Coordinates of C-alpha atoms in Angstrom, one line a residue:
Chain A
H578 CA 0.0 -0.2 -0.2
A579 CA 1.3 4.1 -0.1
S580 CA 2.2 5.8 2.6
N581 CA 0.3 8.1 4.0
L582 CA -0.7 11.8 2.7
Y583 CA 2.0 13.4 4.2
L584 CA 5.2 11.1 3.8
T585 CA 7.0 9.8 0.9
E586 CA 8.8 6.1 1.0
I587 CA 11.3 4.3 -1.5
P588 CA 8.9 1.0 -2.5
Q589 CA 9.8 -1.4 1.1
V590 CA 8.8 -4.4 2.5
R591 CA 7.9 -4.3 6.0
I592 CA 8.0 -7.5 7.7
N593 CA 7.5 -8.3 11.6
E594 CA 10.5 -9.8 13.1
L595 CA 7.7 -12.6 13.9
F596 CA 8.2 -14.1 10.4
E597 CA 11.2 -12.8 9.6
D598 CA 12.4 -16.4 8.4
L599 CA 10.4 -17.3 6.1
L600 CA 9.6 -13.0 4.5
V601 CA 12.9 -12.1 3.6
P602 CA 13.9 -14.8 1.1
Y603 CA 10.2 -13.8 -0.5
A604 CA 11.1 -10.0 -0.2
K605 CA 14.7 -10.1 -1.7
K606 CA 12.6 -11.2 -5.3
L607 CA 10.4 -7.8 -5.1
N608 CA 12.5 -5.5 -7.0
V609 CA 12.4 -3.3 -4.0
D610 CA 14.5 -0.8 -2.3
F611 CA 15.1 -1.6 0.8
I612 CA 13.6 -4.3 3.2
W613 CA 12.7 -2.8 7.0
V614 CA 12.1 -5.9 9.6
H615 CA 10.4 -5.0 12.6
G616 CA 9.1 -5.3 16.3
A617 CA 6.1 -6.5 16.7
A618 CA 4.0 -3.4 17.4
T619 CA 0.5 -4.5 18.9
V620 CA -1.6 -2.4 16.2
L621 CA 0.0 -4.6 14.0
E622 CA -1.8 -7.4 15.4
A623 CA -4.8 -6.2 13.8
T624 CA -3.9 -5.7 10.1
L625 CA -5.1 -8.2 7.3
A626 CA -0.9 -9.5 6.6
H627 CA -0.4 -10.4 10.1
S628 CA -3.8 -12.1 9.5
L629 CA -2.9 -13.9 7.0
N630 CA 0.6 -14.9 7.9
S631 CA -0.8 -16.1 11.5
I632 CA -3.2 -18.5 9.4
G633 CA 0.1 -19.6 6.2
T634 CA -0.8 -17.7 3.8
P635 CA 2.3 -15.8 3.2
T636 CA 1.9 -12.1 3.0
L637 CA 4.2 -8.9 1.9
V638 CA 3.6 -5.7 2.8
V639 CA 4.9 -3.3 0.4
E640 CA 5.2 0.6 0.9
M641 CA 5.7 2.9 -1.3
G642 CA 5.4 6.5 -2.8
I643 CA 2.7 8.7 -1.1
G644 CA -1.2 8.6 -0.8
L645 CA -3.5 9.9 -3.5
R646 CA 0.0 9.8 -6.3
L647 CA 0.7 7.8 -8.8
T648 CA 4.4 7.5 -8.7
Q649 CA 4.4 5.3 -12.3
A650 CA 8.2 4.3 -12.3
Y651 CA 7.5 2.8 -8.3
G652 CA 4.5 1.0 -9.8
E653 CA 6.6 -0.3 -12.8
Q654 CA 9.0 -1.9 -10.6
L655 CA 7.2 -3.5 -8.5
V656 CA 5.4 -5.1 -11.3
D657 CA 8.9 -6.1 -12.0
G658 CA 8.8 -7.6 -8.8
I659 CA 6.1 -9.4 -8.5
F660 CA 6.8 -10.7 -12.0
S661 CA 10.5 -12.0 -10.7
L662 CA 8.6 -13.7 -6.9
M663 CA 6.3 -15.9 -9.4
K664 CA 9.4 -16.9 -12.0
E665 CA 10.3 -17.5 -7.8
L666 CA 7.6 -20.0 -6.7
G667 CA 6.7 -21.5 -10.6
I668 CA 3.6 -19.7 -11.1
W669 CA 5.7 -17.5 -13.8
S670 CA 8.3 -19.1 -16.2
G671 CA 8.1 -16.3 -18.7
E672 CA 11.2 -13.6 -18.7
C673 CA 11.7 -10.8 -15.8
A674 CA 13.4 -8.6 -15.1
E675 CA 16.6 -9.5 -12.0
P676 CA 15.6 -7.8 -9.4
R677 CA 17.7 -5.6 -7.6
E678 CA 19.9 -6.4 -4.0
P679 CA 17.7 -4.5 -1.5
L680 CA 18.8 -2.5 1.4
L681 CA 18.1 -4.6 4.5
S682 CA 17.8 -3.4 8.3
R683 CA 17.2 -6.1 11.0
D684 CA 18.0 -3.9 13.8
P685 CA 16.3 -1.3 15.2
E686 CA 18.8 0.9 15.9
D687 CA 19.4 0.9 12.1
V688 CA 16.2 3.4 12.3
S689 CA 16.2 7.0 13.1
F690 CA 13.3 8.8 13.6
L691 CA 12.9 12.5 12.4
N692 CA 10.4 14.1 14.2
A693 CA 9.7 18.3 13.8
P694 CA 10.9 20.0 17.4
V695 CA 8.5 23.1 16.0
S696 CA 5.5 23.8 14.6
G697 CA 5.6 25.4 11.2
V698 CA 5.9 24.9 7.3
F699 CA 9.1 22.3 6.6
I700 CA 10.8 23.2 3.3
Q701 CA 12.9 20.4 2.6
H702 CA 16.8 21.0 1.5
M703 CA 16.9 17.6 0.1
E704 CA 15.2 15.1 -2.5
H705 CA 13.9 12.0 -1.1
N706 CA 16.4 9.4 -0.9
S707 CA 19.2 11.4 -0.4
Y708 CA 22.2 9.8 1.6
A709 CA 23.4 12.3 3.0
Q710 CA 26.5 13.2 6.2
Q711 CA 25.6 12.9 10.4
G712 CA 24.4 16.5 10.6
Q713 CA 23.9 17.9 7.2
L714 CA 20.7 20.1 6.6
V715 CA 17.8 18.3 5.5
G716 CA 15.6 21.3 5.3
E717 CA 13.9 24.3 8.1
I718 CA 11.3 24.8 9.8
V719 CA 9.9 28.1 9.4
D720 CA 7.2 30.5 11.0
P721 CA 4.6 30.9 8.2
L722 CA 3.8 34.3 9.0
R723 CA 7.1 35.9 9.5
G724 CA 9.2 33.4 7.5
E725 CA 11.9 33.4 9.7
C726 CA 13.3 29.8 11.0
L727 CA 12.6 27.9 13.6
C728 CA 14.7 25.4 13.7
K729 CA 16.6 23.7 11.6
V730 CA 16.2 19.9 10.5
L731 CA 19.5 17.8 10.7
A732 CA 20.4 14.4 9.9
P733 CA 20.7 12.2 13.0
C734 CA 23.4 10.0 11.4
T735 CA 24.8 8.9 7.8
G736 CA 22.6 7.3 6.1
V737 CA 19.4 6.8 3.6
I738 CA 16.6 9.1 4.0
F739 CA 14.0 6.6 3.1
T740 CA 10.8 7.8 4.1
L741 CA 10.8 12.4 3.7
R742 CA 7.3 14.6 4.9
D743 CA 6.4 15.9 1.1
F744 CA 3.9 17.8 3.0
P745 CA 4.8 21.1 4.5
I746 CA 2.9 21.9 7.6
V747 CA 4.2 20.5 10.2
D748 CA 2.6 20.2 14.2
E749 CA 5.2 19.6 17.0
G750 CA 6.3 15.9 17.1
S751 CA 5.3 15.4 12.9
L752 CA 6.9 13.4 11.2
I753 CA 9.8 14.1 8.7
G754 CA 11.9 11.1 8.0
R755 CA 13.4 8.5 8.3
M756 CA 16.6 6.8 7.7
L757 CA 18.6 4.1 6.8
D758 CA 22.4 4.1 9.5
A759 CA 24.7 3.9 6.9
R760 CA 26.2 0.4 9.0
A761 CA 23.2 -1.4 7.6
L762 CA 24.6 -1.0 4.2
N763 CA 27.1 -3.8 2.6
P764 CA 29.8 -2.0 0.6
E765 CA 28.6 -1.9 -2.5
Q766 CA 25.2 -0.6 -1.3
R767 CA 27.2 1.9 0.4
A768 CA 29.7 3.4 -2.6
F769 CA 26.4 3.4 -4.7
Y770 CA 24.6 5.5 -1.8
E771 CA 28.2 7.6 -1.9
A772 CA 28.4 8.3 -4.9
R773 CA 24.6 9.5 -5.5
G774 CA 24.9 11.7 -2.4
A775 CA 22.9 14.4 -0.8
R776 CA 20.8 15.3 -3.8
P777 CA 19.6 19.2 -3.5
V778 CA 16.0 20.2 -4.1
S779 CA 15.2 21.9 -7.4
S780 CA 13.2 24.7 -6.0
L781 CA 16.9 25.8 -4.6
D782 CA 17.3 27.4 -8.4
L783 CA 14.6 29.6 -6.8
A784 CA 17.2 32.0 -6.0
K785 CA 18.9 31.8 -9.5
Y786 CA 15.4 33.1 -10.7
R787 CA 16.1 36.0 -8.3
K788 CA 19.0 37.0 -9.2
G789 CA 17.3 37.1 -13.1
Q790 CA 20.0 34.8 -14.5
Q791 CA 17.2 33.2 -15.8
G792 CA 14.8 35.3 -16.8
G793 CA 11.2 35.7 -14.2
Y794 CA 11.1 37.1 -11.1
A795 CA 13.5 39.2 -11.3
E796 CA 14.1 41.6 -8.0
Chain B
M517 CA -11.0 25.1 42.7
K518 CA -8.0 25.5 41.2
K519 CA -7.6 25.6 37.3
I520 CA -4.6 23.7 36.2
L521 CA -3.0 24.7 33.1
L522 CA -1.4 20.6 32.9
F523 CA 0.7 21.9 29.0
E524 CA 0.1 23.5 26.3
M525 CA 1.8 22.8 22.7
R526 CA 3.1 25.9 20.2
S527 CA 0.1 25.9 17.2
L528 CA 0.9 26.8 13.9
Y529 CA -1.4 28.8 12.5
R530 CA -3.3 30.0 15.9
D531 CA -2.7 30.0 19.5
S532 CA -0.5 27.5 21.7
M533 CA -2.7 24.7 22.5
R534 CA -3.7 24.7 26.0
V535 CA -5.1 21.9 28.2
Y536 CA -7.0 23.5 31.0
G537 CA -7.6 21.2 34.1
Y538 CA -10.0 22.0 37.2
L539 CA -8.8 20.3 40.6
F540 CA -11.5 20.0 43.8
G541 CA -10.3 18.6 47.7
A542 CA -8.7 19.6 49.9
D543 CA -5.6 18.9 48.7
A544 CA -5.9 21.6 45.6
L545 CA -5.0 24.2 47.7
C546 CA -1.1 23.4 47.0
G547 CA 0.7 24.9 44.0
E548 CA 1.3 28.4 42.8
E549 CA -0.9 30.7 41.0
D550 CA 1.6 30.9 37.5
P551 CA 2.2 35.7 37.3
E552 CA 2.1 35.2 33.5
H553 CA -1.7 34.0 34.0
P554 CA -3.3 34.9 36.6
G555 CA -5.5 32.0 38.5
V556 CA -3.9 29.7 36.7
V557 CA -1.9 27.0 38.3
R558 CA 1.0 25.8 36.0
G559 CA 1.4 22.1 35.8
F560 CA -0.2 19.6 38.3
P561 CA 0.7 20.0 41.6
Q562 CA 3.7 17.4 42.9
G563 CA 2.7 15.9 46.0
C564 CA -1.4 16.9 45.2
G565 CA -3.6 13.5 45.5
K566 CA -5.6 12.0 43.0
T567 CA -8.9 10.2 43.8
I568 CA -10.6 11.3 40.7
A569 CA -9.6 12.3 37.4
V570 CA -12.7 13.4 35.3
I571 CA -11.9 14.2 31.3
S572 CA -13.8 14.9 28.0
G573 CA -13.9 16.3 24.7
M574 CA -10.5 14.1 23.2
R575 CA -12.2 14.2 20.3
G576 CA -13.8 17.0 18.5
N577 CA -16.9 15.7 17.9
E578 CA -18.1 14.8 21.6
F579 CA -19.9 17.5 22.5
T580 CA -22.1 15.9 24.7
Q581 CA -19.1 15.2 27.1
V582 CA -17.3 18.4 27.0
F583 CA -20.6 19.3 28.4
E584 CA -21.3 17.0 30.7
A585 CA -18.1 18.0 31.8
S586 CA -18.7 21.5 31.7
Q587 CA -21.7 20.7 34.4
L588 CA -19.8 18.7 36.4
V589 CA -17.5 21.6 36.8
S590 CA -19.3 23.9 38.2
R591 CA -21.5 21.1 40.7
L592 CA -18.3 20.4 42.2
S593 CA -17.5 24.4 42.6
L594 CA -20.8 24.9 44.2
L595 CA -19.8 21.8 46.5
E596 CA -16.6 22.8 47.3
S597 CA -18.1 26.5 48.4
Q598 CA -20.3 24.1 50.7
G599 CA -17.7 22.8 52.3
R600 CA -18.6 19.3 51.1
I601 CA -15.8 17.4 49.6
T602 CA -14.3 14.6 51.2
E603 CA -11.2 15.8 52.7
G604 CA -8.2 14.4 51.8
C605 CA -10.2 13.7 48.3
T606 CA -9.9 15.8 45.3
V607 CA -11.3 15.2 42.1
L608 CA -9.3 16.5 38.6
V609 CA -11.8 17.8 35.4
I610 CA -10.1 17.3 32.2
P611 CA -14.0 19.3 30.3
V612 CA -11.4 18.9 26.8
A613 CA -8.6 17.3 26.6
N614 CA -8.4 18.5 22.6
P615 CA -8.7 22.0 22.3
Y616 CA -7.5 21.5 18.8
S617 CA -9.8 19.7 17.5
F618 CA -12.6 20.7 19.1
N619 CA -12.1 23.9 18.3
S620 CA -12.3 22.8 14.0
E621 CA -14.8 20.6 15.2
I622 CA -12.6 17.7 14.0
R623 CA -13.4 13.9 15.5
F624 CA -9.6 13.5 15.4
W625 CA -6.5 15.4 15.1
P626 CA -6.7 18.1 12.0
T627 CA -3.1 17.8 10.8
D628 CA -2.7 13.9 10.4
D629 CA -6.7 12.5 11.4
T630 CA -4.8 10.3 14.0
D631 CA -6.7 9.8 17.7
I632 CA -5.1 10.3 20.7
N633 CA -7.5 7.7 22.2
R634 CA -5.3 5.1 20.5
M635 CA -1.9 6.8 21.5
F636 CA -2.0 5.7 25.2
P637 CA 0.8 5.4 27.5
G638 CA 1.6 7.8 25.1
Y639 CA 5.5 8.7 23.6
D640 CA 7.3 12.0 24.5
L641 CA 9.6 11.5 21.7
G642 CA 7.1 10.5 19.8
E643 CA 4.2 11.6 16.4
T644 CA 2.2 14.7 17.3
T645 CA -0.7 12.9 18.8
Q646 CA 2.0 10.5 20.6
R647 CA 2.9 13.3 22.7
V648 CA -0.5 14.8 23.8
A649 CA -1.2 10.9 25.5
A650 CA 2.2 11.2 27.2
S651 CA 1.7 14.8 28.7
L652 CA -2.3 13.7 29.1
F653 CA -1.4 10.6 31.0
D654 CA 2.0 12.3 33.1
V655 CA -1.7 14.0 34.9
L656 CA -4.1 11.1 34.7
D657 CA -1.4 8.4 36.4
G658 CA -1.8 7.4 39.4
F659 CA -5.1 8.2 40.1
E660 CA -7.1 6.0 42.1
F661 CA -10.0 6.6 39.8
G662 CA -10.9 7.3 35.8
I663 CA -13.7 8.5 34.4
H664 CA -13.7 8.9 30.2
L665 CA -16.1 10.4 28.7
T666 CA -16.1 8.8 25.3
S667 CA -17.7 8.0 22.6
H668 CA -18.1 5.3 20.2
Y669 CA -15.6 5.0 17.0
I670 CA -19.1 3.8 14.7
S671 CA -21.5 7.0 15.3
G672 CA -25.1 6.3 16.5
N673 CA -27.2 7.0 19.3
F674 CA -26.2 5.2 22.5
L675 CA -28.2 4.6 25.8
P676 CA -26.2 6.2 28.6
H677 CA -23.9 3.2 30.1
V678 CA -20.6 2.2 30.9
S679 CA -17.7 0.0 29.8
I680 CA -14.7 -1.3 31.1
Q681 CA -12.3 -3.4 29.1
D682 CA -11.4 -6.7 31.2
T683 CA -7.9 -6.6 32.0
G684 CA -7.9 -9.8 34.7
W685 CA -9.1 -6.9 37.2
D686 CA -13.1 -7.1 38.4
Y687 CA -14.1 -4.1 39.9
T688 CA -17.5 -3.9 38.0
T689 CA -20.1 -4.0 40.8
S690 CA -18.7 -0.5 41.7
A691 CA -20.0 0.9 37.7
K692 CA -23.0 -0.3 39.0
A693 CA -23.3 3.5 41.3
F694 CA -23.2 4.9 38.1
G695 CA -27.0 4.3 37.9
L696 CA -26.8 4.4 34.1
S697 CA -28.6 1.7 31.5
Y698 CA -26.1 -1.2 31.5
V699 CA -22.1 -1.5 32.1
R700 CA -20.7 -3.2 29.6
F701 CA -17.5 -5.3 30.8
R702 CA -15.6 -6.9 26.9
K703 CA -12.3 -8.2 25.9
P704 CA -10.1 -5.3 24.5
T705 CA -9.1 -6.7 20.7
Q706 CA -5.5 -5.8 19.7
Y707 CA -6.1 -2.7 18.9
D708 CA -7.7 -1.1 22.7
T709 CA -4.5 -1.6 24.4
T710 CA -3.9 1.8 23.1
T711 CA -6.6 3.5 24.5
L712 CA -6.9 5.3 28.3
N713 CA -9.5 2.6 29.7
Y714 CA -6.8 -0.5 29.5
N715 CA -3.7 1.7 30.3
W716 CA -5.4 3.2 33.2
Q717 CA -6.1 -0.3 34.5
I718 CA -2.7 -1.5 33.6
W719 CA -1.3 1.3 36.1
N720 CA -4.1 0.7 38.7
T721 CA -6.6 2.5 37.8
K722 CA -10.3 2.0 38.1
A723 CA -11.3 3.2 34.5
Y724 CA -13.7 3.2 33.9
S725 CA -15.1 5.5 29.9
I726 CA -19.1 6.7 29.9
Y727 CA -20.8 6.7 26.5
G728 CA -23.9 8.0 25.4
G729 CA -26.1 10.5 23.4
N730 CA -25.1 11.3 19.3
D731 CA -21.8 13.2 18.6
Q732 CA -21.7 16.1 17.0
T733 CA -24.3 17.6 19.4
V734 CA -25.1 18.4 22.7
D735 CA -28.1 15.6 24.3
R736 CA -28.6 17.6 27.9
D737 CA -31.4 14.7 29.0
V738 CA -28.2 12.6 28.3

């Protein structure tokens, strides 16, 4: 399923630790970017996936993109993954893409949460799925009336921003993002993400517009 | 009676969200007034006794429940002025636990549509409604009795009744004292384990959830 209306997610499979051994091999065939094995929270026991897994039907929860919006590339990526998994299971005998090797986290300490310390408007400075260095500026929370920066949101660790807030309004405590610590990456994955680095948000090019270098908005 | 500013949270577009409680009883004399808010004590007084807590308005459409709490504050004020509150007993009434939703007439938290009554005991470093629940539970923990004036997740016209979740602690006989139509004693489902009623019991408070009437209206009879 999608994320909620506020957060955008890279294609990922979330697995309750109770079913880790059974489901991780299947999830690796799904061509997703990330597999997150997490603790058994009480409310998850009321979900469809938990119920099906409990009665012996292996069920994967894929979370990706953002609610009420269409992310075509993610959709196509997952379709490839479903055919890859069906081939593994002997359901499909035709061609299919080789699934990518996903990031994998089994340790809760690998994932850091970024919660808004104050209410305001979150302005992101870094694209989703960036590789941020600890202390690097992920975004700012500004006062909606005066525009002044109330708080700088800094990366709590070095790693991949696999969840990032798309909806700009935040209350104190609102989730802004989640990061997977670099220690969870294998050497190849780390090299890939380090080469990618932190991708700045294109809207920062507004500064160029303001200087009149590309026409429009010249002061 | 002491009016207590239990906690506040800065808002984005409007004034800060402030959650107030009204404390009655001998121990209510403790606590110092906040110089910034005349007549208001900031924070629940440390060391103050905790006999009964009544909370309502955790959702923004629980109008009858807030009305009930306001009537209770009025009645208790009169009784206290007549010296009719038993010495050593305290009553805390929180009429609107979620003024942000109440002022917006939205049942759940306006920004992310989450329910505070599915966030207990709360987490002070978590998401917004987890933090609100943590602030509330910090005050509500330790009371001998807890009454939550609340509403069902499915809307409808409910006979006034008491509901108690079965956590293995049976004090249902005491619920008859409310004099309502019936007492419902039920096994909690998985997601009930994050409600106030359940968590109150886990931390040794006899908890009663009171239902009655419709959402979004004030039912004076109820």
